[in-house]
Short mmCIF file of C-alpha atoms in Angstrom, two decimals:
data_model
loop_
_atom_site.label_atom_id
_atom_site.label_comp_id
_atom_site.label_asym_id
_atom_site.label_seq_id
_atom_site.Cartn_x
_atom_site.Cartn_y
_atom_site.Cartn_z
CA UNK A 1 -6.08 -41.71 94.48
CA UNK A 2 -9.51 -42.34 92.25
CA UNK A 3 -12.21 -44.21 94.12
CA UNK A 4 -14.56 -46.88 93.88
CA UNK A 5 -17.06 -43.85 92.68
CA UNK A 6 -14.77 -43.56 89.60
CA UNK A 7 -15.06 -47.23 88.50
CA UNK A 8 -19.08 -46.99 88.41
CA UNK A 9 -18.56 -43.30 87.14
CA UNK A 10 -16.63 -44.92 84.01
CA UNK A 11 -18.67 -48.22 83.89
CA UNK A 12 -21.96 -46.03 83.72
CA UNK A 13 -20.04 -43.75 80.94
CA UNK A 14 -18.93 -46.40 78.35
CA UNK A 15 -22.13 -48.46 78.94
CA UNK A 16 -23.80 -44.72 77.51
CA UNK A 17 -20.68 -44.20 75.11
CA UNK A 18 -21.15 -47.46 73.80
CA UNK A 19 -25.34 -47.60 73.39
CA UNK A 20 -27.26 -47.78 70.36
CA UNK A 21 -29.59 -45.10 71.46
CA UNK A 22 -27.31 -42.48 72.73
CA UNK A 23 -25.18 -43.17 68.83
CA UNK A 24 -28.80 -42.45 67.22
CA UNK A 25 -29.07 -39.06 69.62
CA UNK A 26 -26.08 -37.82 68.45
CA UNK A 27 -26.07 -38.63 64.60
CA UNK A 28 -29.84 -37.20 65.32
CA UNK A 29 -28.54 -33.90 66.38
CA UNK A 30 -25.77 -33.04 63.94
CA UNK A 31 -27.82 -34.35 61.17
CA UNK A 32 -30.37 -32.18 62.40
CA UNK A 33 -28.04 -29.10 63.14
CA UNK A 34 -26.50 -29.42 59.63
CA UNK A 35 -29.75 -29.17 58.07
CA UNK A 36 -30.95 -26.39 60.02
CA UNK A 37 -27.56 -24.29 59.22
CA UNK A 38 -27.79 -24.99 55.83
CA UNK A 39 -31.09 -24.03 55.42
CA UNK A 40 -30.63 -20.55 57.01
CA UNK A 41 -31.20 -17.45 55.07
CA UNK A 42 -28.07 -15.41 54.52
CA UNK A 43 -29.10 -12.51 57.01
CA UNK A 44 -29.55 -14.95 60.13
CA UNK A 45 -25.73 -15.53 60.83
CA UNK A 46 -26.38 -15.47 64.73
CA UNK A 47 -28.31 -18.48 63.93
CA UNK A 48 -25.69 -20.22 62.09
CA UNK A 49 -22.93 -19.44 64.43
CA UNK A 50 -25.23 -21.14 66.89
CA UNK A 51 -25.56 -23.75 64.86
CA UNK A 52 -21.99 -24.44 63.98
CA UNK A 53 -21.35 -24.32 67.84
CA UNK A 54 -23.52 -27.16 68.35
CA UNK A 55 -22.29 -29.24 66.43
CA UNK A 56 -18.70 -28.61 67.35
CA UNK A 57 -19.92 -29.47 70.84
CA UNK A 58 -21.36 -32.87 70.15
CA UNK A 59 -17.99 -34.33 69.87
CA UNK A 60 -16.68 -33.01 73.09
CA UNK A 61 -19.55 -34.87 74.95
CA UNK A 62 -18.12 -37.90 73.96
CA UNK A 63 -14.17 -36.63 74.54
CA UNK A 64 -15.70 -36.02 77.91
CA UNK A 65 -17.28 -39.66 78.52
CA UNK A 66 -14.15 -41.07 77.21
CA UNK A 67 -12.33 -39.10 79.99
CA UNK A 68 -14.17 -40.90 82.66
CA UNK A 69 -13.85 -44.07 81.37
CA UNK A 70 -10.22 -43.64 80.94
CA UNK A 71 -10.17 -42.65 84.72
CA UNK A 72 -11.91 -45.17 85.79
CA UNK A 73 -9.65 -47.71 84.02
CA UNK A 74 -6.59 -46.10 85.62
CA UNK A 75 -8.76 -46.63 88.92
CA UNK A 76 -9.15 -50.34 88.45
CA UNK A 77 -5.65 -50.37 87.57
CA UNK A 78 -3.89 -49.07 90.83
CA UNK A 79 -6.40 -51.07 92.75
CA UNK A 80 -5.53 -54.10 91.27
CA UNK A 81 -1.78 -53.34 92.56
CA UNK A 82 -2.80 -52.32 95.90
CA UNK A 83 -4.53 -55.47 96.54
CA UNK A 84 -1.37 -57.49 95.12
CA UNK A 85 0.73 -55.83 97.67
CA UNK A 86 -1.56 -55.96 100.48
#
């Protein structure tokens, strides 16, 4: 069974998920990564492949954050029935 640990684990994660400044980070760094791959010369593919696996990763930051919320909800849930049979 998930802990207390996993309820401040997914409080801490949707209070980041959900903040203004992490949003901005994000939009920040794909807009920036788009830029930067579509201003590449031709020649520098290594560079755009790096590129284009940035941004594919931004997205599975917040997949990941998401996860821990999600487990942390399913925490508070079986808690919440263990204390109503207790």
């Amino acid at each position: 069974m998930a802990s207390q640990e996993d309820i401040l684990k997914s409080n801490e994660a949707e209070l980041i998920l959900n903040s203004e400044t992490f949003k901005e980070a994000i939009k920040y760094l794909k807009d920036e990564y788009v830029n930067l791959w579509l201003l590449s010369k031709p020649e520098e593919v290594t560079n755009r492949e790096a590129l284009h696996k940035a941004i594919k990763l931004l997205p599975e930051v917040e997949k990941h954050l998401r996860i821990i919320i999600e487990k942390g909800k399913i925490t508070k849930s079986q808690l919440g029935r263990l204390h109503k049979v207790v």
